DNA sequence: GAGTGGTCTAGACCACCTC
DNA sequence: AGGTGGTCTAGACCACTCT
């Protein structure tokens, strides 16, 4: 007899995986399961809610709970923080500020940030190193209006870490893709032009104004991995 | 005054984002917050637990709850099912089975599946089309021992959909990367050799045996996106 | 040792949705 | 209209871990 919501979750998961409750089937109500497992309905609710959150179950009031037709559709992904990511590999992290200017960003960047046209932003290019070798090339446009003055010396502190510590964050999105290395990217990362790079692109907004747009070009061989 | 765990979560999130509770700070105990918000401790617990799950808070018994030093570190992302993904774009999905043979997989594949050496697997290559144009090239090795006999005709039903509907799934992992198109991939996807392709690689295991290894090579321009 | 979060209970009311 | 999940409560005990 399972006890505790985790064991109940495991038991339900087993019944799904062994096809005792096949995809599409309606499973017993919370009340019935609470009776079977001899626990409170809230405990069953907790277990089933967690399974619904990962996409194994689909729940609707009155209609009941059914096993998803295509189970395992969601994964939680750790968004790596570069310094920690490098440290986790037992390597030494360092970075070099390649570029720091102010100017109007490309249309594509302004559009993603939903920025009024021709707003000047701070443009930073940073190369992150792991044990002295190129690891990630960071291309960032930063809205000074979103940050408290004065801005720090970004050759000493990473923009990402300073921002999360000092700027109020409201919302954001993140996208992953593959792109060929441009001439300048290839040079910075010491790879061939056109090499397949894993790209992470992030936008963040504050309560009132866009904060920053970042594009991380990862060195070939980079993998983003998670359990299902 | 917030009411309900969602409003409490929103209120706590606001206090974090406005830096009333800055990164690293310890926030009041559940009991204190329950008093302030005039609700049960379980309600506060629910709100704080959700925030901890997304990486905004770090919780430890006795030590209390503190705002994460680097907030927003986890994102949940939907693992797309190809047919639905294509349909979601309003396009027509179709697929062509390019290859179906049986043989011993490459060492790299066998290793990832933790497979005993020299086990013959079914090898499938499938090209998925969106509105008739190449969309994803699927390269799959499937363990017949993990599936109930007989196997279906994979030129009529997609291997993925048949598997989730008929094979007991236990665990798996998924990885994303960028790789240059090989000669055969380039031909199948109608792109230049060496073009940057977004790669999804998935391993799944049953309770007793490895089930399948899949590698999806997405056409250039593909983006995997999610909110933060 | 003591404070904090983690969990469970028994009951209740409500919102939603299918029937 | 009634059944189902969603949520809340007030209380309790436990597990962990910092001091």
Coordinates of C-alpha atoms (C1' of nucleotides) in Angstrom, one line a residue:
Chain A
X1 CA 0.0 0.0 0.0
X2 CA 1.6 3.3 -1.1
X3 CA 1.9 6.0 1.6
X4 CA 2.7 9.6 1.0
X5 CA 2.0 11.5 -2.2
X6 CA 5.3 10.5 -3.8
X7 CA 4.5 6.8 -3.5
X8 CA 1.1 7.3 -4.8
X9 CA 2.5 9.2 -7.7
X10 CA 4.9 6.3 -8.3
X11 CA 2.1 3.8 -8.1
X12 CA -0.1 5.7 -10.6
X13 CA 2.9 6.1 -12.9
X14 CA 3.5 2.3 -12.8
X15 CA -0.2 1.7 -13.7
X16 CA 0.2 4.0 -16.6
X17 CA 3.5 2.5 -17.8
X18 CA 2.3 -1.0 -17.5
X19 CA -0.8 -0.1 -19.5
X20 CA -3.1 -1.1 -16.7
X21 CA -4.4 2.4 -17.4
X22 CA -3.6 2.9 -21.1
X23 CA -3.3 6.2 -23.0
X24 CA -6.7 7.9 -23.3
X25 CA -8.3 5.9 -20.4
X26 CA -10.1 7.6 -17.6
X27 CA -8.7 6.7 -14.2
X28 CA -10.7 6.5 -11.0
X29 CA -11.7 9.7 -9.2
X30 CA -9.6 11.3 -6.5
X31 CA -12.2 10.1 -3.9
X32 CA -12.0 6.5 -5.1
X33 CA -8.2 6.5 -5.1
X34 CA -8.2 8.1 -1.6
X35 CA -10.3 5.2 -0.5
X36 CA -8.1 2.6 -2.2
X37 CA -4.9 4.0 -0.8
X38 CA -6.5 4.8 2.5
X39 CA -5.4 8.4 2.6
X40 CA -7.0 11.9 2.3
X41 CA -8.2 13.2 -1.0
X42 CA -5.7 16.1 -0.8
X43 CA -2.9 13.6 -0.9
X44 CA -4.2 11.9 -4.0
X45 CA -4.8 15.4 -5.5
X46 CA -1.2 16.3 -4.9
X47 CA 0.1 13.2 -6.6
X48 CA -2.2 13.6 -9.6
X49 CA -1.5 17.3 -9.9
X50 CA 2.2 16.6 -10.2
X51 CA 1.6 14.0 -12.9
X52 CA -0.6 16.4 -14.8
X53 CA 2.0 19.1 -14.6
X54 CA 4.5 16.9 -16.4
X55 CA 2.0 16.0 -19.1
X56 CA 1.3 12.4 -18.1
X57 CA -2.3 13.1 -17.1
X58 CA -5.0 15.4 -18.4
X59 CA -7.5 16.7 -15.9
X60 CA -10.9 18.4 -16.3
X61 CA -13.6 19.1 -13.8
X62 CA -16.5 16.8 -14.2
X63 CA -14.9 14.9 -17.0
X64 CA -12.3 13.3 -14.7
X65 CA -8.7 12.4 -15.1
X66 CA -7.4 10.6 -18.1
X67 CA -4.0 9.3 -19.2
X68 CA -2.5 11.6 -21.9
X69 CA -2.6 10.2 -25.4
X70 CA 1.0 11.2 -25.9
X71 CA 2.6 11.0 -22.5
X72 CA 5.9 12.8 -21.6
X73 CA 5.5 16.1 -23.4
X74 CA 7.1 18.5 -21.0
X75 CA 10.5 18.7 -19.6
X76 CA 12.0 21.2 -17.1
X77 CA 15.2 22.6 -18.3
X78 CA 17.9 24.3 -16.2
X79 CA 18.9 27.6 -17.7
X80 CA 22.6 27.5 -17.1
X81 CA 24.4 30.5 -15.7
X82 CA 27.7 30.5 -17.5
X83 CA 30.1 30.9 -14.6
X84 CA 28.4 28.1 -12.7
X85 CA 28.2 25.9 -15.8
X86 CA 31.9 26.2 -16.3
X87 CA 32.6 25.7 -12.6
X88 CA 30.4 22.6 -12.6
X89 CA 32.8 21.0 -15.2
X90 CA 35.7 21.7 -12.8
X91 CA 37.1 24.4 -15.1
X92 CA 38.1 28.0 -14.4
X93 CA 35.8 30.7 -15.7
X94 CA 37.0 34.0 -17.1
X95 CA 35.8 36.5 -19.6
X96 CA 37.1 39.2 -21.8
X97 CA 35.1 42.3 -22.7
X98 CA 35.6 42.6 -26.5
X99 CA 33.3 45.5 -27.2
X100 CA 31.5 48.2 -25.3
X101 CA 29.8 51.0 -27.2
X102 CA 26.5 52.8 -27.3
X103 CA 24.3 52.9 -30.4
X104 CA 21.0 52.0 -32.0
X105 CA 20.5 48.2 -32.2
X106 CA 19.7 46.3 -35.4
X107 CA 16.0 46.2 -36.3
X108 CA 15.7 42.6 -35.4
X109 CA 16.9 43.2 -31.9
X110 CA 14.7 46.3 -31.4
X111 CA 11.7 44.3 -32.7
X112 CA 12.3 41.4 -30.3
X113 CA 12.5 43.8 -27.4
X114 CA 9.4 45.7 -28.6
X115 CA 11.5 48.8 -28.4
X116 CA 10.6 52.3 -29.7
X117 CA 12.6 52.9 -32.8
X118 CA 16.1 54.5 -32.6
X119 CA 16.6 54.1 -28.9
X120 CA 20.3 54.0 -28.2
X121 CA 21.4 50.9 -26.1
X122 CA 24.6 49.8 -24.6
X123 CA 26.2 47.1 -26.7
X124 CA 28.5 44.6 -25.1
X125 CA 30.4 41.7 -26.6
X126 CA 31.9 39.3 -24.1
X127 CA 33.9 36.1 -24.7
X128 CA 33.6 33.6 -21.9
X129 CA 36.5 31.2 -21.4
X130 CA 36.7 27.8 -19.7
X131 CA 40.3 27.0 -18.6
X132 CA 41.4 29.7 -21.0
X133 CA 39.7 28.3 -24.0
X134 CA 36.8 30.0 -25.8
X135 CA 33.5 28.7 -24.5
X136 CA 30.7 31.1 -25.3
X137 CA 30.4 34.4 -27.2
X138 CA 27.9 36.7 -25.6
X139 CA 26.4 39.5 -27.7
X140 CA 24.2 41.8 -25.5
X141 CA 22.2 45.0 -26.0
X142 CA 21.3 46.6 -22.7
X143 CA 18.8 49.4 -22.1
X144 CA 20.4 52.0 -19.8
X145 CA 16.9 53.4 -19.0
X146 CA 16.0 50.1 -17.3
X147 CA 19.0 50.1 -14.9
X148 CA 19.7 52.3 -11.9
X149 CA 22.6 54.7 -12.5
X150 CA 25.4 54.4 -12.5
X151 CA 26.3 51.3 -14.5
X152 CA 29.2 49.3 -13.3
X153 CA 32.4 48.5 -15.1
X154 CA 31.4 45.5 -17.2
X155 CA 35.0 44.4 -17.6
X156 CA 35.0 43.4 -14.0
X157 CA 31.6 42.0 -13.4
X158 CA 29.5 39.9 -15.9
X159 CA 26.5 41.8 -17.2
X160 CA 24.2 38.9 -16.5
X161 CA 25.2 38.7 -12.8
X162 CA 25.0 42.4 -12.3
X163 CA 21.6 42.6 -13.9
X164 CA 20.0 39.8 -11.9
X165 CA 21.3 41.4 -8.7
X166 CA 20.3 45.0 -9.5
X167 CA 17.5 45.2 -12.0
X168 CA 13.9 44.4 -11.4
X169 CA 12.8 41.6 -13.7
X170 CA 9.2 41.2 -14.8
X171 CA 9.1 38.7 -17.8
X172 CA 11.1 37.2 -20.5
X173 CA 11.5 34.5 -23.0
X174 CA 14.2 32.2 -24.3
X175 CA 14.8 30.4 -27.6
X176 CA 17.2 27.9 -28.8
X177 CA 18.4 27.4 -32.4
X178 CA 21.3 26.4 -34.6
X179 CA 23.1 28.9 -36.7
X180 CA 26.3 29.0 -38.8
X181 CA 29.1 31.0 -37.4
X182 CA 29.5 34.5 -38.9
X183 CA 33.0 35.7 -39.8
X184 CA 33.4 37.6 -36.5
X185 CA 31.9 34.8 -34.4
X186 CA 34.2 32.3 -36.0
X187 CA 37.2 34.5 -35.2
X188 CA 36.2 35.0 -31.6
X189 CA 35.5 31.4 -31.0
X190 CA 38.4 30.0 -33.0
X191 CA 36.2 27.9 -35.2
X192 CA 35.7 27.7 -39.0
X193 CA 33.3 30.2 -40.6
X194 CA 29.9 28.6 -41.0
X195 CA 30.5 26.1 -38.3
X196 CA 27.2 24.9 -36.6
X197 CA 26.8 26.9 -33.4
X198 CA 24.2 26.3 -30.7
X199 CA 22.4 29.6 -30.0
X200 CA 20.6 30.7 -26.9
X201 CA 18.6 33.9 -27.3
X202 CA 17.1 35.6 -24.3
X203 CA 14.9 38.7 -23.9
X204 CA 14.0 40.2 -20.6
X205 CA 11.6 43.0 -19.7
X206 CA 11.3 45.0 -16.5
X207 CA 7.9 46.3 -15.2
X208 CA 8.2 49.4 -17.4
X209 CA 10.9 49.0 -20.0
X210 CA 12.8 46.4 -21.9
X211 CA 16.0 45.4 -20.1
X212 CA 18.2 43.4 -22.3
X213 CA 18.6 41.1 -25.3
X214 CA 21.3 38.5 -25.2
X215 CA 22.5 36.0 -27.8
X216 CA 24.9 33.3 -26.6
X217 CA 26.8 31.5 -29.3
X218 CA 28.1 28.2 -27.9
X219 CA 31.2 26.5 -29.1
X220 CA 30.7 23.4 -31.2
X221 CA 30.0 20.3 -29.1
X222 CA 27.8 22.1 -26.7
X223 CA 24.8 20.1 -25.5
X224 CA 21.7 21.1 -23.5
X225 CA 20.5 18.0 -21.7
X226 CA 17.8 16.9 -19.3
X227 CA 15.9 13.9 -18.0
X228 CA 12.4 13.1 -19.1
Chain B
X1 CA -4.9 41.7 0.6
X2 CA -4.1 38.7 -1.7
X3 CA -6.4 35.8 -1.5
X4 CA -5.7 32.3 -2.8
X5 CA -2.3 30.8 -3.4
X6 CA -2.0 32.3 -6.9
X7 CA -2.4 35.9 -5.6
X8 CA 0.0 35.1 -2.8
X9 CA 2.5 33.8 -5.3
X10 CA 2.1 37.0 -7.4
X11 CA 2.5 39.2 -4.3
X12 CA 5.7 37.4 -3.3
X13 CA 7.0 37.6 -6.8
X14 CA 6.3 41.3 -6.8
X15 CA 8.3 41.8 -3.6
X16 CA 11.2 39.9 -5.1
X17 CA 11.1 41.8 -8.4
X18 CA 10.8 45.2 -6.7
X19 CA 13.8 44.2 -4.5
X20 CA 11.8 44.6 -1.3
X21 CA 13.2 41.1 -0.9
X22 CA 16.5 41.3 -2.8
X23 CA 18.4 38.2 -4.0
X24 CA 19.9 36.3 -1.1
X25 CA 17.6 37.7 1.5
X26 CA 15.7 35.5 3.9
X27 CA 11.9 36.1 3.7
X28 CA 9.5 35.7 6.6
X29 CA 8.4 32.2 7.7
X30 CA 5.3 30.5 6.3
X31 CA 3.6 31.1 9.6
X32 CA 4.4 34.8 9.6
X33 CA 3.2 35.1 6.0
X34 CA 0.0 33.2 6.8
X35 CA -0.7 35.7 9.6
X36 CA 0.0 38.7 7.3
X37 CA -2.1 37.3 4.5
X38 CA -4.7 36.0 6.9
X39 CA -4.8 32.5 5.5
X40 CA -3.8 29.0 6.4
X41 CA -0.1 28.1 6.4
X42 CA -0.8 25.4 3.7
X43 CA -1.9 28.1 1.3
X44 CA 1.4 30.0 1.8
X45 CA 3.2 26.8 1.5
X46 CA 1.6 26.1 -1.9
X47 CA 2.6 29.5 -3.2
X48 CA 6.2 29.3 -2.0
X49 CA 6.6 25.8 -3.2
X50 CA 5.7 26.8 -6.7
X51 CA 8.1 29.6 -6.6
X52 CA 10.9 27.3 -5.4
X53 CA 10.1 24.9 -8.2
X54 CA 10.8 27.6 -10.8
X55 CA 14.0 28.6 -9.1
X56 CA 13.0 31.9 -7.6
X57 CA 13.3 30.8 -4.1
X58 CA 15.5 28.4 -2.2
X59 CA 14.1 26.6 0.8
X60 CA 15.7 24.7 3.6
X61 CA 14.3 23.4 6.8
X62 CA 15.3 25.4 9.8
X63 CA 17.3 27.7 7.6
X64 CA 14.2 29.3 6.1
X65 CA 13.3 30.5 2.6
X66 CA 15.6 32.9 0.8
X67 CA 15.4 34.6 -2.6
X68 CA 17.7 32.9 -5.1
X69 CA 20.9 34.7 -5.9
X70 CA 20.3 34.1 -9.6
X71 CA 16.6 34.0 -10.1
X72 CA 15.0 32.4 -13.1
X73 CA 17.1 29.4 -13.7
X74 CA 14.5 26.9 -14.8
X75 CA 12.1 26.8 -17.7
X76 CA 9.6 24.2 -18.6
X77 CA 9.5 23.4 -22.2
X78 CA 7.1 21.5 -24.3
X79 CA 8.6 18.5 -26.2
X80 CA 6.9 18.8 -29.5
X81 CA 5.3 15.9 -31.2
X82 CA 6.1 16.4 -34.8
X83 CA 2.6 15.8 -36.3
X84 CA 1.0 18.2 -33.8
X85 CA 3.8 20.7 -34.2
X86 CA 3.3 20.9 -37.9
X87 CA -0.5 21.0 -37.5
X88 CA -0.1 23.9 -35.0
X89 CA 1.4 25.9 -37.8
X90 CA -1.6 25.2 -40.0
X91 CA 0.4 23.0 -42.2
X92 CA -0.2 19.4 -43.5
X93 CA 2.0 16.7 -42.0
X94 CA 3.2 13.7 -44.0
X95 CA 6.2 11.5 -43.8
X96 CA 8.2 9.2 -46.0
X97 CA 9.9 6.1 -44.7
X98 CA 13.4 6.3 -46.3
X99 CA 15.0 3.2 -44.8
X100 CA 14.0 0.2 -42.8
X101 CA 16.7 -2.4 -42.0
X102 CA 17.9 -4.5 -39.2
X103 CA 21.5 -4.4 -38.0
X104 CA 23.9 -3.6 -35.2
X105 CA 23.9 0.1 -34.4
X106 CA 27.0 2.3 -34.3
X107 CA 28.9 2.2 -31.0
X108 CA 27.8 5.7 -30.1
X109 CA 24.2 4.7 -30.2
X110 CA 24.7 1.5 -28.4
X111 CA 26.6 3.3 -25.7
X112 CA 23.9 5.9 -25.1
X113 CA 21.3 3.2 -24.8
X114 CA 23.6 1.2 -22.5
X115 CA 23.0 -1.7 -24.8
X116 CA 24.9 -5.0 -24.7
X117 CA 27.3 -5.1 -27.6
X118 CA 26.2 -6.4 -31.0
X119 CA 22.5 -6.4 -30.3
X120 CA 20.7 -6.1 -33.6
X121 CA 18.1 -3.3 -33.7
X122 CA 15.6 -2.1 -36.2
X123 CA 16.9 1.0 -38.1
X124 CA 14.4 3.5 -39.4
X125 CA 15.0 6.7 -41.3
X126 CA 11.9 8.9 -41.8
X127 CA 11.6 12.3 -43.5
X128 CA 8.8 14.4 -42.1
X129 CA 7.2 17.0 -44.4
X130 CA 5.2 20.1 -43.7
X131 CA 3.0 21.1 -46.6
X132 CA 5.2 18.8 -48.7
X133 CA 8.5 20.4 -47.8
X134 CA 11.2 18.8 -45.8
X135 CA 10.8 19.6 -42.1
X136 CA 12.6 17.0 -39.9
X137 CA 14.8 14.0 -40.7
X138 CA 14.3 11.3 -38.1
X139 CA 17.0 8.7 -37.5
X140 CA 15.8 5.9 -35.2
X141 CA 17.2 2.7 -33.7
X142 CA 14.5 0.6 -32.1
X143 CA 14.9 -2.5 -29.9
X144 CA 12.5 -5.2 -31.1
X145 CA 12.9 -7.0 -27.7
X146 CA 11.3 -4.0 -26.0
X147 CA 8.2 -4.1 -28.1
X148 CA 5.3 -6.5 -28.2
X149 CA 5.2 -8.5 -31.4
X150 CA 4.2 -8.1 -34.1
X151 CA 5.6 -4.7 -35.1
X152 CA 3.4 -2.6 -37.3
X153 CA 4.0 -1.3 -40.8
X154 CA 6.1 1.9 -40.0
X155 CA 5.3 3.3 -43.4
X156 CA 1.8 3.8 -42.3
X157 CA 2.1 4.9 -38.7
X158 CA 4.9 7.0 -37.2
X159 CA 7.2 5.1 -35.0
X160 CA 6.9 7.6 -32.2
X161 CA 3.2 7.5 -32.0
X162 CA 3.1 3.7 -32.2
X163 CA 5.6 3.5 -29.4
X164 CA 3.9 5.8 -27.0
X165 CA 0.7 3.9 -27.5
X166 CA 2.0 0.4 -27.2
X167 CA 5.3 0.2 -25.3
X168 CA 5.8 0.7 -21.6
X169 CA 8.0 3.6 -20.9
X170 CA 10.1 3.9 -17.8
X171 CA 12.7 6.6 -18.2
X172 CA 14.5 8.7 -20.7
X173 CA 16.6 11.7 -21.5
X174 CA 16.7 14.4 -24.1
X175 CA 19.5 16.6 -25.4
X176 CA 19.7 19.5 -27.8
X177 CA 22.7 20.5 -29.9
X178 CA 23.8 22.0 -33.2
X179 CA 25.6 20.0 -35.8
X180 CA 26.6 20.4 -39.4
X181 CA 24.5 18.5 -42.0
X182 CA 26.2 15.4 -43.2
X183 CA 26.1 14.5 -46.9
X184 CA 23.0 12.3 -46.6
X185 CA 21.2 14.7 -44.2
X186 CA 21.9 17.5 -46.6
X187 CA 20.4 15.5 -49.5
X188 CA 17.3 14.5 -47.5
X189 CA 16.6 17.9 -46.2
X190 CA 17.5 19.8 -49.4
X191 CA 20.1 22.0 -47.7
X192 CA 23.8 22.6 -48.2
X193 CA 26.2 20.1 -46.8
X194 CA 27.6 21.4 -43.5
X195 CA 24.5 23.7 -42.9
X196 CA 23.8 24.3 -39.2
X197 CA 21.1 21.9 -38.1
X198 CA 19.2 21.9 -34.8
X199 CA 19.4 18.4 -33.3
X200 CA 17.1 16.8 -30.8
X201 CA 18.4 13.5 -29.4
X202 CA 16.2 11.3 -27.3
X203 CA 16.8 8.0 -25.5
X204 CA 14.1 6.0 -23.8
X205 CA 14.2 2.9 -21.7
X206 CA 11.5 0.5 -20.6
X207 CA 11.4 -1.3 -17.3
X208 CA 13.7 -4.0 -18.5
X209 CA 15.3 -3.0 -21.8
X210 CA 16.3 0.0 -23.9
X211 CA 13.5 1.0 -26.2
X212 CA 14.7 3.4 -28.7
X213 CA 17.2 6.1 -29.7
X214 CA 16.1 8.9 -31.9
X215 CA 17.9 11.8 -33.5
X216 CA 15.8 14.6 -35.1
X217 CA 17.6 16.9 -37.5
X218 CA 15.6 20.0 -37.9
X219 CA 15.6 22.1 -41.0
X220 CA 17.5 25.5 -40.7
X221 CA 15.4 28.2 -39.1
X222 CA 13.9 25.9 -36.5
X223 CA 13.6 27.5 -33.0
X224 CA 12.6 26.0 -29.7
X225 CA 11.1 28.7 -27.6
X226 CA 9.5 29.2 -24.2
X227 CA 8.5 31.9 -21.7
X228 CA 10.5 32.5 -18.6
Chain C
dG1 C1' 17.7 21.5 21.1
dA2 C1' 14.6 24.1 18.6
dG3 C1' 12.9 26.3 14.6
dT4 C1' 11.6 25.7 10.0
dG5 C1' 9.6 23.6 6.0
dG6 C1' 7.2 19.0 4.4
dT7 C1' 3.5 16.5 4.7
dC8 C1' -1.0 14.6 6.0
dT9 C1' -5.9 14.8 7.6
dA10 C1' -11.0 15.5 7.6
dG11 C1' -13.9 18.4 6.2
dA12 C1' -15.8 22.1 3.5
dC13 C1' -17.1 25.1 -0.3
dC14 C1' -16.7 26.4 -4.9
dA15 C1' -16.1 26.6 -10.1
dC16 C1' -16.4 24.3 -13.9
dC17 C1' -18.1 21.2 -17.2
dT18 C1' -20.2 17.3 -19.1
dC19 C1' -24.4 14.9 -19.1
Chain D
dA1 C1' -28.2 19.3 -12.4
dG2 C1' -24.9 16.8 -10.5
dG3 C1' -20.3 15.0 -10.5
dT4 C1' -15.5 16.2 -10.6
dG5 C1' -11.4 18.5 -9.7
dG6 C1' -9.5 23.0 -7.4
dT7 C1' -8.8 25.1 -3.4
dC8 C1' -8.9 26.4 1.5
dT9 C1' -8.8 25.5 6.6
dA10 C1' -7.1 24.4 11.3
dG11 C1' -4.6 21.4 13.3
dA12 C1' -1.1 18.0 13.8
dC13 C1' 3.2 15.3 13.5
dC14 C1' 7.5 14.6 11.4
dA15 C1' 12.2 15.4 9.3
dC16 C1' 15.8 18.0 8.6
dT17 C1' 19.4 21.0 9.8
dC18 C1' 21.4 25.0 11.9
dT19 C1' 23.1 26.6 16.3

